[in-house]
Short mmCIF file of C-alpha atoms in Angstrom, two decimals:
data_model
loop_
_atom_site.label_atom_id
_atom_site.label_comp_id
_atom_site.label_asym_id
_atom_site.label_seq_id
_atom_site.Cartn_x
_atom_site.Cartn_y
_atom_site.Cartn_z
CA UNK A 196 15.74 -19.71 2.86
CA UNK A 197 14.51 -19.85 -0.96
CA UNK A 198 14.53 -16.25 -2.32
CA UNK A 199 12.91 -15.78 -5.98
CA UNK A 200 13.57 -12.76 -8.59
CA UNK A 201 10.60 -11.01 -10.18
CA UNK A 202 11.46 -8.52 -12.96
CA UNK A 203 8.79 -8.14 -15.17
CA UNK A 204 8.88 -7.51 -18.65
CA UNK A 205 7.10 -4.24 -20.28
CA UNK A 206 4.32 -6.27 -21.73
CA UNK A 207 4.09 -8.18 -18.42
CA UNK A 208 2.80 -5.80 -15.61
CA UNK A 209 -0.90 -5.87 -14.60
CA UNK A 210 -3.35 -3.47 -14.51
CA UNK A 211 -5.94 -5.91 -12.40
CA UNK A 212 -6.01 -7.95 -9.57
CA UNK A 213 -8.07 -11.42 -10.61
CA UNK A 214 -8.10 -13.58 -14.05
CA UNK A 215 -4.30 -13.51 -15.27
CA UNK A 216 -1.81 -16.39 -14.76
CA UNK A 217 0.93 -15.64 -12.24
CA UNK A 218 4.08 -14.38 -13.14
CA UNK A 219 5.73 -16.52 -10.16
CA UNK A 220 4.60 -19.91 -7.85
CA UNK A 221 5.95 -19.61 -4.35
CA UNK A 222 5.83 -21.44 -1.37
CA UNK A 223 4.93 -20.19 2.47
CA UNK A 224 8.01 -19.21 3.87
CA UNK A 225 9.90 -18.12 0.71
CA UNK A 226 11.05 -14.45 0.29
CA UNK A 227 10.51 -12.18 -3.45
CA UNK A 228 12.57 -9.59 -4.81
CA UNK A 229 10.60 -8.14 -6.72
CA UNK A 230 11.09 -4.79 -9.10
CA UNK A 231 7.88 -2.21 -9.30
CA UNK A 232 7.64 0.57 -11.86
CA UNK A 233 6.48 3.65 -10.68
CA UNK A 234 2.33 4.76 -11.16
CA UNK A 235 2.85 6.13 -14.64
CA UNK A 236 5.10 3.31 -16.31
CA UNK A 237 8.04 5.12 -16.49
CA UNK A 238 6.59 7.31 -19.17
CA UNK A 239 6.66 10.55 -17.07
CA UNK A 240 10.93 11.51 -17.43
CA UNK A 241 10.23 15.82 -17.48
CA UNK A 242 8.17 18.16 -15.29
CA UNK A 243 7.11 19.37 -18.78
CA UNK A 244 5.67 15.98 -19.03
CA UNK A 245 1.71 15.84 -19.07
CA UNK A 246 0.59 12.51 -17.23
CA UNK A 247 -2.77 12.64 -18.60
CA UNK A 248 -1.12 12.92 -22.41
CA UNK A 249 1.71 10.14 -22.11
CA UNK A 250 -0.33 7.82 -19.93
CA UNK A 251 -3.50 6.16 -21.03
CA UNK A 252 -5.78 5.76 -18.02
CA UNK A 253 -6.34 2.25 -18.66
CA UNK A 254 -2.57 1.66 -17.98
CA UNK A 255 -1.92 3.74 -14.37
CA UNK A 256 -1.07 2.14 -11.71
CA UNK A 257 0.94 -0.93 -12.92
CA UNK A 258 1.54 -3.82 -10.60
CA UNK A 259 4.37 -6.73 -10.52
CA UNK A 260 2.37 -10.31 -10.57
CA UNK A 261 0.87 -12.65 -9.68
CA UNK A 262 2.63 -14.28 -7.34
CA UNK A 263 1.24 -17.86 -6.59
CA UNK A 264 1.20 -18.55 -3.17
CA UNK A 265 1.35 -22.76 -3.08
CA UNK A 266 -1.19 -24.16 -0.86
CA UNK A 267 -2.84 -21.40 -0.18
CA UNK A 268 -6.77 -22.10 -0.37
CA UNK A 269 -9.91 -19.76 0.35
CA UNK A 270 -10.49 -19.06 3.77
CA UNK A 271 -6.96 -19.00 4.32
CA UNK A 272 -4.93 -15.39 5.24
CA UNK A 273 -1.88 -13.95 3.49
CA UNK A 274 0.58 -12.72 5.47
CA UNK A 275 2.82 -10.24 3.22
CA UNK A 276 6.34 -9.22 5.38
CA UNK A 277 7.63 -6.20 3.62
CA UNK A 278 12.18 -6.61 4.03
CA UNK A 279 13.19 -3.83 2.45
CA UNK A 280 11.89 -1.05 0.21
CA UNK A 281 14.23 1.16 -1.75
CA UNK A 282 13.33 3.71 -4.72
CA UNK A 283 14.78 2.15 -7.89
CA UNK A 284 15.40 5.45 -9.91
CA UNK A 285 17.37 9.11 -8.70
CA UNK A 286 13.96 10.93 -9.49
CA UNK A 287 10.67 10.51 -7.80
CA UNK A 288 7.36 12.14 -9.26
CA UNK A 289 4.46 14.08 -7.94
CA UNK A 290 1.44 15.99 -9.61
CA UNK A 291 -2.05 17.40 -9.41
CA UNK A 292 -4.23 16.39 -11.90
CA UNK A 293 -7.79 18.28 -12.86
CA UNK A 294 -10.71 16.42 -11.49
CA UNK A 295 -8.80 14.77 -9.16
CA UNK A 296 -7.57 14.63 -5.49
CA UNK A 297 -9.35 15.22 -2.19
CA UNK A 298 -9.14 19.43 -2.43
CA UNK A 299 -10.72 19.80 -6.02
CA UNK A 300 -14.15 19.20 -7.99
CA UNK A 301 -14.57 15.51 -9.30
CA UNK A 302 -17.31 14.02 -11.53
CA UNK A 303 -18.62 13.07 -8.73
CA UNK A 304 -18.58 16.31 -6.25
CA UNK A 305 -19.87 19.04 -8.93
CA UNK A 306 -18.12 22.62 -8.44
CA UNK A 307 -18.10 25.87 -10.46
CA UNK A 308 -14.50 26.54 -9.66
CA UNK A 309 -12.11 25.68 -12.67
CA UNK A 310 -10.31 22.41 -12.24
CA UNK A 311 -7.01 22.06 -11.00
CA UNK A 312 -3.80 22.71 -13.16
CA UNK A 313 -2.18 19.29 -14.60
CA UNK A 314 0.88 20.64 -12.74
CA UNK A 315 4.09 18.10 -12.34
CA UNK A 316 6.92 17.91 -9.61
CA UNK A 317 9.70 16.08 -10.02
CA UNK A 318 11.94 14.57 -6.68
CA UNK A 319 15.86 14.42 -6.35
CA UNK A 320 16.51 11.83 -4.13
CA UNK A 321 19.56 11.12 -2.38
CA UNK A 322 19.26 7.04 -1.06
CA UNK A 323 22.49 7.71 1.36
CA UNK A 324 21.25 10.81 3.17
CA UNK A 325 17.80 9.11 2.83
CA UNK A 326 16.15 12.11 1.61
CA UNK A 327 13.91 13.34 -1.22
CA UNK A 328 13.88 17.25 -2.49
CA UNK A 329 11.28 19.17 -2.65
CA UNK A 330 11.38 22.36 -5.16
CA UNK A 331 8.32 24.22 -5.44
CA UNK A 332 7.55 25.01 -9.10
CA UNK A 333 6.94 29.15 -8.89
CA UNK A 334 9.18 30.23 -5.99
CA UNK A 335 12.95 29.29 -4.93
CA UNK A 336 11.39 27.38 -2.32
CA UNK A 337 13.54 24.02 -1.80
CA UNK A 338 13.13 21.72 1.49
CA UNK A 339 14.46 17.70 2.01
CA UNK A 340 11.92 15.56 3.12
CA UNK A 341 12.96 11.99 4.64
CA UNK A 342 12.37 9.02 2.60
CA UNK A 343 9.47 6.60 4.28
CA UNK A 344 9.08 4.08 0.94
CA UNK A 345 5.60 2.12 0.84
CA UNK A 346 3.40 0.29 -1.64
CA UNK A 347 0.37 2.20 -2.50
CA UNK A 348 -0.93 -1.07 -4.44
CA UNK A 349 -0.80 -4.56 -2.59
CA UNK A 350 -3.80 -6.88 -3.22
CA UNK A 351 -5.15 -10.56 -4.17
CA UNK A 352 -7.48 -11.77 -6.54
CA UNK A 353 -11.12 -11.18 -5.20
CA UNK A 354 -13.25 -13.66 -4.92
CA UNK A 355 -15.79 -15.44 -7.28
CA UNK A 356 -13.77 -14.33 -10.39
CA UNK A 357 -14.04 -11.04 -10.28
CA UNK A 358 -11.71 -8.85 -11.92
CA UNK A 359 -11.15 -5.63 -10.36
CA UNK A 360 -8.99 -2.86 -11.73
CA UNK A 361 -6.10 -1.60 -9.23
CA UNK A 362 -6.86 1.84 -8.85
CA UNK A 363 -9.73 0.53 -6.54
CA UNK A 364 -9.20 -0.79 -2.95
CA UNK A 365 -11.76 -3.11 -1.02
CA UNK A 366 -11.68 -6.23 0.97
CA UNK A 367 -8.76 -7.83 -1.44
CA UNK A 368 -6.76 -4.79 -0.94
CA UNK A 369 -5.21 -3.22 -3.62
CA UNK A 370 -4.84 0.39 -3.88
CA UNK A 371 -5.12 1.37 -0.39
CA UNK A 372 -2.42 4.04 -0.50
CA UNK A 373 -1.65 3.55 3.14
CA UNK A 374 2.01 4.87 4.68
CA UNK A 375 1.90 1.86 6.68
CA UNK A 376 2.90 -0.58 4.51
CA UNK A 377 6.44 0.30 4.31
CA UNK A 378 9.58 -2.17 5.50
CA UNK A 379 8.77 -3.48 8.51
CA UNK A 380 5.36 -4.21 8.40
CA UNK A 381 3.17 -7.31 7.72
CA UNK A 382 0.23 -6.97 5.69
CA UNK A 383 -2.72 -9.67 5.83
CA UNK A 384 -5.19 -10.78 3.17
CA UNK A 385 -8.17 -12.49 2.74
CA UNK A 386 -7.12 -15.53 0.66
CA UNK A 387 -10.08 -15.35 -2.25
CA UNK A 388 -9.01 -17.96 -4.73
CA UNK A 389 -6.29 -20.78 -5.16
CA UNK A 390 -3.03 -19.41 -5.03
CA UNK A 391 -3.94 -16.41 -3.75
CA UNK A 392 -2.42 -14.37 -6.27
CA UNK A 393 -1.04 -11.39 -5.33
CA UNK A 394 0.46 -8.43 -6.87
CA UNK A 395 2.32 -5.31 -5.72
CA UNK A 396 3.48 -1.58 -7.44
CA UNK A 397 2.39 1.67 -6.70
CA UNK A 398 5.63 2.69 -5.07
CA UNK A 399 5.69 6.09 -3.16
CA UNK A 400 9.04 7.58 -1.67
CA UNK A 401 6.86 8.81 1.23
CA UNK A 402 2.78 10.29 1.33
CA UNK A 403 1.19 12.16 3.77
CA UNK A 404 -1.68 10.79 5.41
CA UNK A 405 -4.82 10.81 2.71
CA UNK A 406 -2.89 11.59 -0.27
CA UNK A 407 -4.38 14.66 -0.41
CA UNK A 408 -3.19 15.83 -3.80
CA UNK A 409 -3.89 12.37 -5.53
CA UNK A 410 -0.18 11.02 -6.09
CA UNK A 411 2.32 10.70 -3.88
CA UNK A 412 6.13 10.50 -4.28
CA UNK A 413 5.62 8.36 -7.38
CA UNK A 414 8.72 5.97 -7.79
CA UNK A 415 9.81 2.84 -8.83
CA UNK A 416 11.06 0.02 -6.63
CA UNK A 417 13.23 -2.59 -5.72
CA UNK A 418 11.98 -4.40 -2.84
CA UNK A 419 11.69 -7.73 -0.54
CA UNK A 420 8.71 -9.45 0.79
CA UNK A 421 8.61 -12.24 3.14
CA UNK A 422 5.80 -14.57 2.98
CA UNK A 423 3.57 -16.94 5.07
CA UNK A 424 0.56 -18.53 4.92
CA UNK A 425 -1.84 -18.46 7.76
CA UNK A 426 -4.65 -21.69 7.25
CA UNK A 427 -8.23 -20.48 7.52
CA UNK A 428 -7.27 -17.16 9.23
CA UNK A 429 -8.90 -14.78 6.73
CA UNK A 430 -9.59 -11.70 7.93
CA UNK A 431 -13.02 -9.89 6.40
CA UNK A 432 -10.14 -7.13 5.45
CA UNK A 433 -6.85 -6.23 5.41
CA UNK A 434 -5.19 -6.17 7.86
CA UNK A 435 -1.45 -4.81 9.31
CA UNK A 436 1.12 -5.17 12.06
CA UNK A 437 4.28 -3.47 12.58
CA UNK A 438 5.79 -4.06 16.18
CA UNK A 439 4.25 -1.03 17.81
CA UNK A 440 1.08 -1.37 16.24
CA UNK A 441 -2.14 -3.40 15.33
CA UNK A 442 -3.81 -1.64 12.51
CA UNK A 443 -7.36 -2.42 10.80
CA UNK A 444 -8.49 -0.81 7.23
CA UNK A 445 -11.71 -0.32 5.73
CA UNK A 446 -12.22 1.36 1.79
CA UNK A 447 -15.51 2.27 1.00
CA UNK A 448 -17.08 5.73 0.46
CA UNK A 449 -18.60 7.19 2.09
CA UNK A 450 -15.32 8.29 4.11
CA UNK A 451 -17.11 7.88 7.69
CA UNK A 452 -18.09 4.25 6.68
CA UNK A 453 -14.50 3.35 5.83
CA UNK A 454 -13.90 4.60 9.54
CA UNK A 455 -16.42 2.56 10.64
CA UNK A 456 -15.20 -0.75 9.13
CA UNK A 457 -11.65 -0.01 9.90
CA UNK A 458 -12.84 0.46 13.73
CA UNK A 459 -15.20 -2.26 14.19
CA UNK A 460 -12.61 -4.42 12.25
CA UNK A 461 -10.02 -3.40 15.39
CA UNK A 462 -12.62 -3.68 18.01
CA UNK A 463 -13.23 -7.14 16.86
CA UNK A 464 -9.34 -8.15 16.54
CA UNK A 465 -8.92 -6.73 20.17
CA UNK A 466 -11.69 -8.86 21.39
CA UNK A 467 -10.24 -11.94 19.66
CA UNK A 468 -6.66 -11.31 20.97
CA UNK A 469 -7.75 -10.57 24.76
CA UNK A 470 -10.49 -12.70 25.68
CA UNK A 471 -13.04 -9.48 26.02
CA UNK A 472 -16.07 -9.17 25.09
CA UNK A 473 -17.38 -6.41 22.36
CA UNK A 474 -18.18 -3.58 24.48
CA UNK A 475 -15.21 -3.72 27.13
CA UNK A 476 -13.04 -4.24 23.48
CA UNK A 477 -15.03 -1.12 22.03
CA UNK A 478 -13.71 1.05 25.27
CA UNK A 479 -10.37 0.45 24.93
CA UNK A 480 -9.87 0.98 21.18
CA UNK A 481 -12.06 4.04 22.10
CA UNK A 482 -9.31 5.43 24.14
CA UNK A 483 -6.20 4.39 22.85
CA UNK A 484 -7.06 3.72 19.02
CA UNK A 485 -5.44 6.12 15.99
CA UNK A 486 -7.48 6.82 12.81
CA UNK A 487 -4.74 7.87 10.07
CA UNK A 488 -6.81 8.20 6.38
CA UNK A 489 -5.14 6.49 3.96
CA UNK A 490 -6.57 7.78 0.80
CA UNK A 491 -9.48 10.31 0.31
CA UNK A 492 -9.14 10.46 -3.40
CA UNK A 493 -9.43 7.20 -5.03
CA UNK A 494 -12.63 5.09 -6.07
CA UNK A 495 -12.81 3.97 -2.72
CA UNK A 496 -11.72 5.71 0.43
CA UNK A 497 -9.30 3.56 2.88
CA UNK A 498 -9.33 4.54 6.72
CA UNK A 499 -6.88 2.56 8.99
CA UNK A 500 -7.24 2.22 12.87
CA UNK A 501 -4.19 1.35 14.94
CA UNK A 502 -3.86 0.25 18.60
CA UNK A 503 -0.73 -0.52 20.70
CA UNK A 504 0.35 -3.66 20.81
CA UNK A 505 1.31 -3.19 24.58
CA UNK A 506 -2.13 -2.58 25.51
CA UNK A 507 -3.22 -6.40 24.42
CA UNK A 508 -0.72 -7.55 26.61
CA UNK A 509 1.84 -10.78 25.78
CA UNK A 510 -1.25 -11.68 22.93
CA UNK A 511 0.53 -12.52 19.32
CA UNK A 512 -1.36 -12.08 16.63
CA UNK A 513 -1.94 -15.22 14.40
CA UNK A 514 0.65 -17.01 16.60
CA UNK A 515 3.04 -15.02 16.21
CA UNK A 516 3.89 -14.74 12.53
CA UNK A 517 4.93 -11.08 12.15
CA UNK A 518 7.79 -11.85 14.65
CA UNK A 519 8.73 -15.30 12.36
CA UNK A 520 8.56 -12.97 9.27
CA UNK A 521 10.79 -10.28 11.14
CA UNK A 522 13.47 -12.78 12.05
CA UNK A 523 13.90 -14.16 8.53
CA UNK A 524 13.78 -10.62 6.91
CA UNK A 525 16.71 -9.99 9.57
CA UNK A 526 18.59 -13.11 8.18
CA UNK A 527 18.07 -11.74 4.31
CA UNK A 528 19.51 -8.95 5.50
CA UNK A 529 22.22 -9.97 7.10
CA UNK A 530 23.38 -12.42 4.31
CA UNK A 531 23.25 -9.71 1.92
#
């Protein structure tokens, strides 16, 4: 088992995915510990803080990479094992911003009401009671929430050279902002260009579905991914499994045709792994399926669909890598 470190430098984090040189070169199979600052660069440290004053837009959302996957070509699939995710600071950070979130006027939904106070929140959080502590800004109100760490931000480089700024999901991934990419779960991508080069940040001590308020529990990150390379597998877009789940995404406005990508992308995936054909595929996702939102704020929307895995029977996806990935995240552990 070959495990790599990768701590980047202040001048080294990212703020695209596409035309930079990676960071790291990795081979299928090894594991990355890699460290993530949190969505404002660690420049947020009070609630008297003012995001939109200490951060310039251009630098939000910082991500650790590239990471340069050897051998990996395009048409080929990523598969992205997440080992472990743990908040790297005692503090995690939450805000509403004007202009911004899924419950407030935007420049591109016109309102009359006044925009939204900048308003921060700042997170105690306890790593062995595995909690996080909520304290409501005007009231005594004070409630612990359990930790469920993710990566808002996991992408590649898109294809034909485009660079792409983070904040925006799509077929490479990126900022998706899905809870289901938390330890445990594999993540697929589209491999667009040599090396696949993919990044990672965005941490989030736990979001609700959508991410209604625009942030979630903003933190930074040590974590450990596992990962593979699956030849000519790409999928047309990301993709997840956890081992109760398939799950499909789609990030696109409008919202219902992210909900239609991330459905037909599961309706096909069902078909693939059963033998059905589209329509009988269509009825059971129909009955069975899940439709979490992921985001309903950013510059594209990201809908997942999830099916049980039970109800595709002994199929493994992509021959069974998730369970490979699972086993050697359970040896990293173990040795550790």
């Amino acid at each position: 088992m070959t495990v790599h470190r990768l701590a980047p430098l202040p001048d080294q984090y990212s703020y695209v995915f596409g035309g930079r040189e990676p960071l790291l070169s990795v081979a299928p199979g090894d594991l990355v510990e890699v460290s993530t600052e949190d969505c404002f660069g660690g420049r947020v440290t009070s609630p008297n803080d003012r995001p939109s004053e200490v951060v310039p837009f251009a630098e939000l959302n910082p991500v650790s990479g590239p990471i340069e996957v050897r051998g990996a070509e395009p048409g080929d699939m990523l598969a992205v094992h997440f080992v472990s995710i743990v908040p790297a600071r005692p503090q995690a950070i939450s805000c509403t911003f004007p202009f911004f979130g899924a419950l407030t006027s935007t420049h591109e939904t016109a309102m009359l009401g006044a925009p939204l106070e900048e308003r921060v929140w700042f997170y105690d959080i306890d790593l062995k009671a595995w909690t996080a502590t909520f304290s409501a800004r005007n009231s005594d109100y004070r409630i612990d929430l359990p930790l469920d760490p993710m990566h808002g931000t996991v992408g590649v480089a898109p294809a034909s050279g485009e660079v792409r700024l983070v904040v925006t999901p799509s077929t490479h991934g990126g900022n998706m902002d899905t809870p289901e990419v938390r330890a445990g779960t594999t993540l697929y991508l589209p491999v667009n260009v040599a090396g696949a080069m993919l990044s990672l940040g965005d941490g989030h001590a736990r979001q609700g579905e959508g991410e209604v308020c625009g942030t979630g529990l903003e933190s930074a990150m040590n974590s450990v991914i596992a990962i593979d390379l699956i030849k000519g597998g790409a999928p047309a877009w990301p993709r997840l499994e956890s081992d109760e789940f398939l799950m499909t995404t789609g990030s696109v406005r409008p919202l219902e045709d992210a909900f239609r990508i991330s459905q037909k992308e599961l309706v096909d995936w069902t078909s693939d792994l059963t033998g059905m054909d589209a329509l009988d595929s269509y009825q059971l996702v129909s009955q069975l399926g899940l439709a979490p939102a992921a985001n309903v704020c950013d510059p594209n929307y990201t809908m997942v669909a999830k099916l049980p895995k039970w109800s595709v029977g002994t199929a493994q996806a992509y021959g069974g890598v998730h369970a490979r990935l699972r086993a050697s995240a359970h040896d990293y552990l173990q040795s550790r």
